[in-house]
Coordinates of C-alpha atoms and ligand atoms in Angstrom, one line a residue:
Chain A
M21 CA 24.2 -19.8 16.8
Q22 CA 26.1 -17.2 14.8
K23 CA 26.4 -13.5 15.7
I24 CA 27.2 -11.1 13.0
L25 CA 27.6 -7.3 13.2
T26 CA 26.8 -5.2 10.2
H27 CA 27.7 -1.6 9.8
S28 CA 25.6 -0.5 6.8
E29 CA 22.5 -1.4 4.9
K30 CA 24.7 -2.9 2.2
Q31 CA 26.3 -5.3 4.6
T32 CA 23.0 -6.6 5.8
F33 CA 21.8 -6.9 2.2
D34 CA 25.0 -8.8 1.3
L35 CA 24.5 -11.1 4.3
G36 CA 21.0 -11.9 2.9
K37 CA 22.6 -12.7 -0.4
K38 CA 25.1 -15.0 1.2
L39 CA 22.4 -16.8 3.2
A40 CA 20.5 -17.4 0.0
K41 CA 23.3 -19.5 -1.4
A42 CA 22.7 -22.2 1.2
L43 CA 18.9 -22.4 0.5
R44 CA 17.6 -25.5 -1.3
G45 CA 13.8 -25.3 -0.9
G46 CA 11.4 -25.8 2.0
E47 CA 13.3 -23.4 4.4
I48 CA 11.5 -20.9 6.5
L49 CA 13.5 -17.8 7.6
A50 CA 11.8 -16.2 10.6
L51 CA 13.0 -12.6 11.0
T52 CA 12.4 -10.7 14.2
G53 CA 13.5 -7.3 15.4
P54 CA 11.9 -3.9 16.0
L55 CA 10.7 -1.3 13.4
G56 CA 13.6 -0.2 11.2
A57 CA 15.8 -3.2 12.2
G58 CA 16.4 -4.1 8.6
K59 CA 14.2 -7.1 8.1
T60 CA 13.1 -5.9 4.7
V61 CA 16.7 -5.1 3.8
L62 CA 17.7 -8.7 4.7
A63 CA 14.8 -10.1 2.7
K64 CA 15.9 -8.0 -0.3
G65 CA 19.3 -9.5 -0.1
L66 CA 17.9 -13.0 0.1
A67 CA 15.8 -12.3 -3.0
A68 CA 18.8 -10.9 -4.9
G69 CA 20.8 -14.0 -3.9
L70 CA 18.0 -16.2 -5.3
G71 CA 18.2 -14.3 -8.6
I72 CA 15.0 -12.3 -8.3
K73 CA 15.2 -9.1 -10.4
K74 CA 11.8 -7.6 -9.4
T75 CA 11.7 -4.9 -6.7
I76 CA 11.1 -6.4 -3.3
N77 CA 9.2 -3.8 -1.2
S78 CA 7.6 -4.0 2.2
P79 CA 4.7 -6.4 2.4
T80 CA 3.3 -4.8 5.6
F81 CA 0.0 -3.6 3.9
I82 CA -0.6 -6.6 1.8
L83 CA 0.8 -9.3 4.2
M84 CA 2.1 -11.6 1.6
K85 CA 4.0 -11.2 -1.7
I86 CA 4.9 -14.1 -4.0
Y87 CA 7.9 -14.0 -6.3
Q88 CA 8.8 -16.6 -9.0
L89 CA 12.3 -18.0 -9.0
K90 CA 14.1 -19.3 -12.1
A91 CA 16.2 -22.3 -11.4
K92 CA 19.8 -21.2 -11.7
N93 CA 21.5 -24.2 -10.2
L94 CA 20.4 -27.8 -9.7
K95 CA 20.7 -27.6 -6.0
L96 CA 17.9 -25.1 -5.7
K97 CA 14.6 -27.0 -5.8
A98 CA 12.4 -24.0 -5.0
N99 CA 10.5 -22.1 -7.7
K100 CA 9.0 -19.4 -5.5
L101 CA 9.8 -17.0 -2.7
I102 CA 7.1 -16.1 -0.2
H103 CA 7.6 -12.8 1.6
L104 CA 5.3 -12.5 4.6
D105 CA 4.9 -9.6 7.0
C106 CA 3.0 -10.2 10.3
Y107 CA 3.3 -6.6 11.6
R108 CA -0.5 -6.1 11.5
L109 CA -1.6 -9.5 12.8
K110 CA -3.2 -10.1 16.1
N111 CA -3.8 -13.8 15.7
P112 CA -1.8 -16.4 13.7
Q113 CA -5.1 -17.8 12.4
E114 CA -5.1 -14.8 9.9
I115 CA -2.0 -16.3 8.2
I116 CA -3.8 -19.6 7.8
N117 CA -6.9 -17.7 6.4
I118 CA -4.9 -16.0 3.7
G119 CA -3.5 -19.4 2.7
A120 CA 0.1 -18.6 3.6
K121 CA 0.6 -21.6 5.9
E122 CA 0.1 -24.0 3.1
Y123 CA 3.4 -22.8 1.7
F124 CA 5.4 -23.4 4.8
G125 CA 8.0 -26.1 4.4
Q126 CA 7.0 -27.0 0.8
P127 CA 10.1 -28.2 -1.1
N128 CA 9.3 -25.8 -4.0
T129 CA 9.0 -22.8 -1.7
I130 CA 11.3 -20.6 0.3
T131 CA 9.6 -18.5 3.0
V132 CA 10.9 -15.3 4.6
I133 CA 8.8 -13.8 7.4
E134 CA 9.0 -10.3 9.0
W135 CA 7.6 -10.0 12.5
A136 CA 7.7 -13.8 12.7
E137 CA 7.3 -13.8 16.5
K138 CA 3.6 -13.0 15.9
I139 CA 3.0 -16.4 14.3
K140 CA 5.6 -18.5 16.2
S141 CA 2.9 -21.0 17.3
I142 CA 2.2 -22.1 13.7
L143 CA 5.8 -22.3 12.4
P144 CA 7.1 -25.8 11.9
S145 CA 10.1 -25.8 14.2
G146 CA 12.1 -28.4 12.2
Q147 CA 12.2 -26.2 9.1
T148 CA 12.4 -22.8 10.7
K149 CA 15.6 -20.8 11.0
N150 CA 15.3 -17.9 13.4
I151 CA 17.1 -14.7 12.6
R152 CA 17.1 -11.9 15.1
I153 CA 18.1 -8.4 14.3
R154 CA 19.1 -5.9 17.0
L155 CA 19.6 -2.2 16.6
K156 CA 23.0 -1.1 17.8
G157 CA 22.6 2.6 17.0
A158 CA 22.6 4.3 13.6
N159 CA 24.0 2.0 10.9
H160 CA 24.9 -0.8 13.2
R161 CA 22.9 -4.0 13.6
Q162 CA 23.6 -7.3 15.4
I163 CA 22.2 -10.3 13.5
I164 CA 21.8 -13.5 15.4
I165 CA 21.3 -16.6 13.3
D166 CA 20.1 -19.8 14.9
K167 CA 21.8 -23.2 14.2
Chain B
M25 CA -16.5 6.1 -23.5
S26 CA -19.4 6.7 -25.9
K27 CA -21.0 10.1 -25.8
N28 CA -24.6 10.7 -25.1
V29 CA -25.2 7.5 -23.4
N30 CA -26.5 7.5 -19.9
R31 CA -25.0 4.7 -17.8
I32 CA -25.1 4.1 -14.1
I33 CA -22.6 1.8 -12.4
L34 CA -22.7 0.3 -8.9
G35 CA -19.2 0.3 -7.5
I36 CA -18.1 -2.0 -4.6
E37 CA -14.9 -1.7 -2.7
S38 CA -13.6 -4.0 0.1
S39 CA -9.9 -4.3 -0.5
C40 CA -8.7 -3.2 2.9
D41 CA -10.5 -1.8 5.9
E42 CA -13.3 0.2 4.3
T43 CA -16.5 -1.4 3.1
A44 CA -17.9 0.9 0.4
A45 CA -20.6 1.1 -2.2
A46 CA -21.4 3.9 -4.7
L47 CA -23.6 4.7 -7.7
V48 CA -22.0 6.8 -10.3
E49 CA -23.7 8.1 -13.4
N50 CA -22.1 9.1 -16.6
Q51 CA -24.1 11.1 -19.1
G52 CA -22.4 12.0 -22.3
G53 CA -19.0 12.0 -20.6
T54 CA -20.0 13.9 -17.4
F55 CA -19.8 12.1 -14.1
K56 CA -22.2 12.4 -11.3
I57 CA -22.0 10.7 -8.0
L58 CA -25.5 9.6 -7.0
A59 CA -24.5 8.0 -3.8
N60 CA -21.2 7.2 -2.1
V61 CA -21.3 5.3 1.2
V62 CA -18.2 4.3 3.1
W63 CA -18.3 2.3 6.3
S64 CA -14.9 2.6 8.0
Q65 CA -13.5 0.1 10.4
V66 CA -11.0 2.7 11.7
K67 CA -12.6 2.7 15.2
I68 CA -12.6 -1.0 15.4
H69 CA -8.9 -1.3 14.4
Q70 CA -7.8 1.7 16.4
K71 CA -7.5 -0.3 19.6
Y72 CA -5.1 -2.7 17.9
G73 CA -3.0 0.0 16.3
G74 CA -3.8 -1.0 12.7
V75 CA -5.9 -3.1 10.4
V76 CA -6.4 -6.6 11.6
P77 CA -7.0 -8.6 8.5
E78 CA -9.2 -11.3 10.1
I79 CA -11.4 -8.7 11.8
A80 CA -11.6 -6.7 8.6
A81 CA -12.9 -9.6 6.6
R82 CA -15.5 -10.6 9.1
N83 CA -16.8 -7.0 9.2
H84 CA -16.9 -6.8 5.4
V85 CA -19.2 -9.8 5.5
K86 CA -21.5 -8.1 8.0
K87 CA -21.5 -4.7 6.3
I88 CA -21.4 -5.2 2.6
L89 CA -25.1 -5.9 1.9
P90 CA -26.4 -3.2 4.2
I91 CA -23.9 -0.7 2.6
I92 CA -25.0 -1.6 -0.9
D93 CA -28.6 -1.4 0.1
L94 CA -28.0 2.1 1.7
A95 CA -26.2 3.3 -1.5
L96 CA -29.1 2.2 -3.7
K97 CA -31.7 3.9 -1.4
K98 CA -29.7 7.1 -1.2
S99 CA -29.3 7.3 -5.0
K100 CA -32.9 6.5 -5.6
V101 CA -31.8 4.3 -8.5
D102 CA -33.9 1.3 -9.3
K103 CA -31.6 -1.7 -9.9
K104 CA -33.4 -2.1 -13.2
N105 CA -31.6 1.0 -14.4
I106 CA -28.1 -0.1 -13.3
S107 CA -26.0 -0.8 -16.3
G108 CA -23.2 -2.7 -14.6
I109 CA -21.5 -3.7 -11.4
A110 CA -17.8 -2.8 -10.7
V111 CA -15.7 -4.4 -8.0
A112 CA -12.1 -4.0 -6.8
T113 CA -10.4 -7.4 -7.4
G114 CA -6.9 -6.4 -6.2
P115 CA -4.5 -5.4 -4.8
G116 CA -5.5 -5.9 -1.2
L117 CA -6.0 -8.4 1.5
I118 CA -7.3 -11.7 0.0
T119 CA -9.9 -12.3 2.7
S120 CA -11.3 -8.8 2.3
L121 CA -11.2 -8.8 -1.5
L122 CA -13.1 -12.1 -1.7
V123 CA -16.1 -10.6 0.2
G124 CA -16.5 -7.8 -2.4
A125 CA -15.9 -10.0 -5.4
Q126 CA -18.3 -12.7 -4.2
T127 CA -21.0 -10.2 -3.5
A128 CA -20.6 -8.5 -6.9
K129 CA -20.7 -11.8 -8.7
T130 CA -23.8 -12.9 -6.9
L131 CA -25.6 -9.6 -7.7
A132 CA -24.4 -9.6 -11.3
Y133 CA -25.7 -13.1 -11.7
L134 CA -29.1 -12.4 -10.0
W135 CA -29.7 -9.1 -11.8
Q136 CA -28.2 -10.2 -15.1
K137 CA -25.8 -7.3 -15.2
P138 CA -22.3 -7.0 -16.7
I139 CA -19.5 -7.0 -14.1
Y140 CA -16.3 -5.0 -14.2
A141 CA -13.1 -6.3 -12.4
I142 CA -11.3 -3.2 -11.3
N143 CA -7.7 -2.7 -10.3
H144 CA -7.9 -0.7 -7.0
L145 CA -4.8 1.4 -8.1
Q146 CA -6.3 2.3 -11.4
A147 CA -9.4 3.3 -9.5
H148 CA -7.4 5.7 -7.4
L149 CA -6.3 7.3 -10.7
Y150 CA -9.8 7.5 -12.2
A151 CA -11.0 9.2 -9.1
N152 CA -9.5 12.3 -10.8
W153 CA -12.2 12.0 -13.5
L154 CA -14.9 12.6 -11.0
N155 CA -13.9 16.3 -11.0
N156 CA -15.3 16.6 -14.6
Q157 CA -12.4 18.6 -15.8
P158 CA -10.8 18.3 -19.2
I159 CA -7.6 16.4 -18.9
K160 CA -4.7 17.0 -21.2
F161 CA -2.2 14.3 -21.9
P162 CA 0.5 13.2 -21.3
A163 CA -0.2 13.2 -17.6
V164 CA 2.1 12.2 -14.8
C165 CA 0.2 10.7 -11.9
L166 CA 1.4 10.1 -8.3
I167 CA -0.5 7.3 -6.5
V168 CA 0.4 7.5 -2.9
S169 CA -1.3 5.3 -0.4
G170 CA -1.0 2.8 2.4
G171 CA 0.5 0.0 0.3
H172 CA 1.8 1.9 -2.7
T173 CA 3.9 4.9 -3.9
E174 CA 4.1 4.9 -7.6
L175 CA 4.4 7.3 -10.6
I176 CA 2.3 6.5 -13.6
L177 CA 2.5 7.9 -17.1
M178 CA -0.9 8.3 -18.9
K179 CA -0.5 8.8 -22.7
N180 CA -4.3 8.9 -23.0
Q181 CA -7.2 8.1 -20.8
T182 CA -6.7 4.3 -21.0
Q183 CA -2.9 3.9 -21.6
L184 CA -1.1 3.6 -18.3
K185 CA 2.6 2.9 -17.8
K186 CA 4.3 2.6 -14.4
I187 CA 7.3 4.9 -14.3
S188 CA 8.5 4.1 -10.8
E189 CA 7.6 2.8 -7.4
T190 CA 8.9 2.7 -3.8
L191 CA 11.9 0.4 -3.2
D192 CA 10.8 -0.4 0.4
D193 CA 8.0 1.2 2.4
A194 CA 5.0 3.1 0.9
A195 CA 4.5 6.7 2.1
G196 CA 1.3 5.9 3.9
E197 CA 3.0 3.0 5.6
A198 CA 5.7 5.4 6.8
F199 CA 3.1 7.7 8.2
D200 CA 1.4 4.8 10.0
K201 CA 4.7 3.4 11.3
V202 CA 5.9 6.8 12.6
S203 CA 2.6 7.2 14.3
Q204 CA 3.2 3.8 16.0
L205 CA 6.8 4.8 16.9
L206 CA 5.5 7.9 18.7
K207 CA 2.6 6.1 20.2
L208 CA 0.1 8.4 18.5
G209 CA -2.4 5.7 17.3
Y210 CA -4.1 4.7 14.1
P211 CA -4.6 5.7 11.3
G212 CA -1.2 7.4 11.2
G213 CA -1.7 9.7 8.3
P214 CA -4.4 12.0 9.6
I215 CA -3.0 11.9 13.2
V216 CA 0.6 12.7 12.2
S217 CA -0.5 15.5 9.8
A218 CA -2.7 17.0 12.4
M219 CA 0.2 17.0 14.9
A220 CA 2.5 18.3 12.3
E221 CA 0.4 21.5 12.0
R222 CA 1.4 22.4 15.5
G223 CA 5.1 21.5 15.1
D224 CA 8.2 23.1 13.6
A225 CA 9.1 21.4 10.3
K226 CA 12.7 22.6 10.7
A227 CA 13.2 21.2 14.2
F228 CA 14.7 17.9 13.0
K229 CA 16.9 17.4 9.9
F230 CA 15.6 14.3 8.4
P231 CA 16.9 12.8 5.2
R232 CA 15.2 13.3 1.8
P233 CA 15.7 9.8 0.5
M234 CA 16.6 9.4 -3.2
I235 CA 15.9 13.0 -3.9
Q236 CA 19.2 13.4 -5.8
N237 CA 19.0 10.1 -7.6
N238 CA 18.6 10.1 -11.4
N239 CA 15.7 7.7 -11.4
F240 CA 12.1 8.3 -10.3
N241 CA 12.0 5.6 -7.5
F242 CA 11.1 6.3 -3.9
S243 CA 12.3 5.0 -0.6
F244 CA 10.8 5.7 2.8
S245 CA 12.3 3.2 5.2
G246 CA 15.3 5.4 5.8
L247 CA 13.1 8.2 6.9
K248 CA 11.2 5.9 9.2
T249 CA 14.5 4.8 10.7
A250 CA 15.6 8.4 11.0
V251 CA 12.5 9.2 13.1
L252 CA 13.3 6.2 15.2
Y253 CA 16.9 7.3 15.9
A254 CA 15.8 10.8 16.6
S255 CA 13.1 9.7 19.1
Q256 CA 15.6 7.3 20.8
K257 CA 17.7 10.3 21.8
F258 CA 15.0 11.3 24.3
S259 CA 13.9 9.6 27.5
P260 CA 10.5 8.0 27.5
K261 CA 9.3 10.8 29.8
K262 CA 10.6 13.5 27.5
L263 CA 9.0 11.7 24.5
K264 CA 5.6 12.3 26.0
S265 CA 6.0 16.0 25.3
Y266 CA 3.4 17.2 22.9
K267 CA 5.7 19.8 21.4
L268 CA 8.5 17.3 20.8
K269 CA 6.1 14.9 19.1
A270 CA 4.6 17.7 17.0
N271 CA 8.1 18.7 15.9
L272 CA 9.0 15.2 14.9
C273 CA 5.8 14.8 13.0
A274 CA 6.2 18.2 11.2
S275 CA 9.8 17.5 10.2
F276 CA 8.9 14.0 9.0
Q277 CA 5.9 15.2 7.0
Q278 CA 8.0 17.9 5.4
A279 CA 10.6 15.3 4.3
V280 CA 7.9 13.0 2.8
V281 CA 6.2 15.9 1.0
E282 CA 9.5 17.2 -0.4
V283 CA 10.5 13.9 -1.8
L284 CA 7.1 13.2 -3.4
R285 CA 7.1 16.7 -4.9
A286 CA 10.6 16.5 -6.3
K287 CA 10.2 13.1 -7.9
T288 CA 6.8 14.0 -9.4
I289 CA 8.0 17.2 -10.9
K290 CA 11.2 15.6 -12.2
A291 CA 9.0 13.0 -14.0
A292 CA 6.6 15.6 -15.3
K293 CA 9.5 17.5 -16.9
Y294 CA 11.1 14.3 -18.3
Y295 CA 7.9 13.2 -19.9
N296 CA 6.7 16.6 -21.0
A297 CA 3.5 16.2 -19.0
K298 CA 0.7 18.7 -19.5
T299 CA -1.1 17.5 -16.4
I300 CA 0.0 16.3 -12.9
M301 CA -2.5 14.2 -10.9
L302 CA -2.3 13.2 -7.3
S303 CA -4.4 10.4 -5.7
G304 CA -4.4 7.6 -3.2
G305 CA -5.0 7.9 0.6
V306 CA -2.0 10.1 1.3
A307 CA -3.3 12.6 -1.3
A308 CA -5.7 13.6 1.5
N309 CA -2.7 15.3 3.1
Q310 CA -3.1 19.1 2.9
L311 CA 0.5 20.0 2.8
L312 CA 1.1 17.6 -0.1
R313 CA -1.9 18.9 -2.0
Q314 CA -0.8 22.5 -1.6
T315 CA 2.9 22.0 -2.3
L316 CA 2.3 20.0 -5.5
E317 CA -0.5 22.3 -6.7
Q318 CA 1.7 25.5 -6.2
K319 CA 4.7 23.9 -8.0
T320 CA 2.5 22.6 -10.9
K321 CA 0.9 26.0 -11.4
K322 CA 4.2 27.7 -11.5
M323 CA 5.2 25.4 -14.3
G324 CA 2.1 26.3 -16.2
L325 CA 0.7 22.7 -16.0
K326 CA -2.7 21.6 -14.9
F327 CA -3.0 20.1 -11.4
L328 CA -5.8 17.6 -10.6
T329 CA -6.6 15.8 -7.3
P330 CA -9.8 14.3 -6.1
K331 CA -11.6 15.7 -3.1
P332 CA -10.0 14.3 0.1
E333 CA -12.8 11.9 0.7
L334 CA -12.3 10.5 -2.8
C335 CA -8.6 10.1 -2.2
T336 CA -8.9 7.5 0.6
D337 CA -10.6 4.2 -0.3
N338 CA -14.1 4.6 -1.6
A339 CA -16.4 2.9 -4.2
A340 CA -17.1 6.0 -6.4
M341 CA -13.6 5.6 -7.8
I342 CA -14.3 1.9 -8.5
A343 CA -17.4 2.8 -10.4
A344 CA -15.6 5.6 -12.2
A345 CA -12.9 3.1 -13.4
A346 CA -15.6 0.9 -14.9
F347 CA -16.3 3.5 -17.6
F348 CA -12.8 2.8 -18.9
T349 CA -12.8 -1.0 -18.5
K350 CA -14.3 -3.9 -20.5
P351 CA -16.6 -6.2 -18.6
T352 CA -15.5 -9.7 -17.5
P353 CA -17.8 -12.7 -17.5
W354 CA -18.7 -13.4 -13.9
Q355 CA -17.3 -16.9 -14.1
K356 CA -13.9 -15.4 -14.8
I357 CA -13.8 -12.9 -11.9
K358 CA -10.7 -13.7 -9.8
V359 CA -9.2 -11.7 -7.0
D360 CA -5.4 -11.1 -6.9
P361 CA -3.9 -9.7 -3.7
N362 CA -0.7 -8.8 -5.6
L363 CA -2.3 -7.2 -8.7
S364 CA -0.1 -4.4 -10.0
L365 CA -0.4 -1.7 -12.6
Ligands
ATP14 N1 23.5 -2.2 9.3 C1 22.3 -2.0 8.8 N2 21.5 -3.1 8.3 C2 20.3 -2.9 7.8 N3 19.7 -1.7 7.7 C3 20.4 -0.6 8.1 C4 21.7 -0.7 8.7 N4 22.1 0.5 9.0 C5 21.1 1.3 8.7 N5 20.0 0.7 8.2 C6 18.8 1.3 7.7 O1 17.7 0.8 8.5 C7 16.6 0.7 7.8 C8 15.9 -0.6 7.9 O2 14.6 -0.6 7.4 P1 13.7 -1.8 7.0 O3 12.5 -1.3 6.4 O4 14.5 -2.8 6.3 O5 13.4 -2.4 8.5 P2 12.3 -3.4 8.9 O6 12.9 -4.2 10.0 O7 11.9 -4.2 7.7 O8 11.2 -2.5 9.5 P3 9.6 -2.8 9.6 O9 9.4 -3.4 11.0 O10 9.0 -1.5 9.5 O11 9.2 -3.8 8.6 C9 16.9 1.1 6.4 O12 16.6 2.5 6.2 C10 18.4 1.0 6.3 O13 19.0 1.9 5.4
ATP15 N1 -4.1 13.3 5.8 C1 -3.2 12.3 5.6 N2 -1.9 12.5 5.5 C2 -1.1 11.5 5.3 N3 -1.5 10.2 5.1 C3 -2.8 10.0 5.1 C4 -3.7 11.0 5.3 N4 -5.0 10.4 5.3 C5 -4.8 9.1 5.1 N5 -3.5 8.8 5.0 C6 -2.8 7.5 4.8 O1 -3.4 6.9 3.6 C7 -3.3 5.5 3.8 C8 -4.6 4.9 3.4 O2 -4.8 5.1 2.0 P1 -5.7 4.1 1.2 O3 -7.0 4.1 1.9 O4 -5.6 4.5 -0.2 O5 -4.8 2.8 1.4 P2 -5.1 1.4 1.1 O6 -6.2 1.3 0.2 O7 -5.1 0.7 2.4 O8 -3.8 1.0 0.3 P3 -3.6 0.8 -1.3 O9 -4.4 1.8 -2.0 O10 -2.1 0.9 -1.5 O11 -4.1 -0.6 -1.5 C9 -2.9 5.2 5.2 O12 -1.6 4.8 5.3 C10 -3.1 6.6 5.9 O13 -2.3 6.8 7.0
MG16 MG1 10.0 -4.4 6.8
MG17 MG1 -6.4 2.5 -1.5

C-alpha cells in the first residue's frame, strides 16, 4: 500500500501520468472517493500518460467511453483505454449489459473505473488495483494505492 | 431541403431516460409538429437519485410501441402518408439506444419507409428550426445538456463544426451533482433552478472556471467542487436550512450561466456570427435563456432557442433533423453510444 498526498489538481494529474508508465495491458484501476475527489482528474492523467491526445471528460452520463491507444513502446500491449463511471448504477448487472465487463482484464485493454465500489462484486480481484482518493480540504487529496 | 414538397417524418427518441415519438411535417420549408409525445421516467428514477440505465432500458421496451401508437393517433396521420422514420442512434446509453433503433428498423422494414439515423446532438441543434424563423449564418450554437457542453459553428444549415467542449463535467451534470450534494433530488436542473429563484446569487463567491482563458472550452468540475467545499463549512443540521440551500443554488446557477454566456459571446464575436442558438436540456433554464438573449440582442444579433419542452429530450427534434439528413439502409443502422459531432 502506498499513500500519497497531493496539493493541487496538477499533482494528481501527474500522479496519473506516472502510474500510466507501469501499465502493460489488462490492468483494471478501480477508483473510489466522493464527488469532487479527483477521479476524473486522475483518469485524465492516466490517459495523458498513455499518449491519448483527445479530451477526456466525465463519463457519468454515458457510463463508458472508449479511447484508442497508439503503441508508443513495446512494453505496452494495450490498444485501448476504457473509462467507466458507475455513479448512476444501482446494480453491477448494468455494466454487464452494456458490454463493459467483456473488456475487463483483456491484455489489449486498460480499464479505469470511477465509482468502482458500485461494481466491486464483478471486478476480477487478481487484475484490479484499488485506488482510493480522500478529500483533505481544498486542494489537498490523499491517494491510497493498493499493492 | 426541397421546396413545395410535403413530407411527414416519424421521429423516435430513446437515448437516455425519455421514451418519445413525434410526427413532424415540413411543407415547403415550414415545420409543423403534428404530435409530440414524451414519456418521462423521471418519477421512476427519482427514488434512486438519477437515471438507472438498466431500469431505463426495460421501460423503453415497455413504452416505445404505445408511445408511437399514441403519437400516430394524436397526429391523425395514416402511416401510408409517412415519408420516413428518424431515430436517434447516439450518443446515449447503449441499452436504451438499441430499443429505439430496433423499433425504427422493424417499422421501416414493415412499412417500407426510408430510415434516418440521427445524431442526438445534431437533433438538439435542429430543434431551433421548429421555430420557423429565418436563420442567418454563420451561427454559433451552444448545446448544453446532461452529457454535453459544446459550442458549434454552423456555416450553413448542414455544415457543422465543433468549436469547443467541456474538459470535464457537462453543465447539466454539474446541476445534477450539486443537487445530489445538497440532497435536493433528481433531476437536478429544474430543482436547483427553482431553489435558485428564492436565493441570493451573491451569497457565495464561486469561481467562473475558464472564463478568462483564450480558448472556448468549458470546465465545470471546479464549480461542483467549490459547492462541495462551501457546503462542508456548515454542520449537517445547518445544511438543512432552506435559505442556505437556496443561496448555494442561486450562486452556483449564476456562475454556470455567466461562464456559458461569456464563452458563447466570445465565440460569436470571433466567428462573426449573425445568429446565436441555444439548445439541449439545460437550455430550459430561464436565467440562461434571458441572459443570453439580452446580451445577443445588445450586440444586434439574432437569438434563437427552442421552447423549453423542445430543449429537453424529445422526438420532434429527431424528426426535424431528418429533413437535413440522408437516409441509411436499415441493414446499416448502427447505434454508437460515443457518437460525437
Ligand atoms: N489535489 C487535488 N487533486 C485532484 N483534484 C483537485 C485537487 N485539488 C483540487 N482539486 C479539484 O477537485 C476537482 C476534482 O473533480 P473531478 O471531477 O475530477 O472529481 P471526481 O472524483 O471525478 O468527481 P465525480 O464523483 O463527480 O466524478 C477538480 O475541480 C480539481 O481542480
Ligand atoms: N431548468 C433547468 N435548468 C438547468 N438544467 C436543466 C433544467 N432542465 C433540465 N436541465 C438539465 O438538463 C439535463 C438533461 O438534458 P437532456 O435531456 O438534453 O440530457 P441528455 O439527453 O440526458 O444528455 P445529452 O443530450 O447530452 O445526451 C439534465 O442534466 C437536467 O438537470
Ligand atoms: Mg468524475
Ligand atoms: Mg439530450
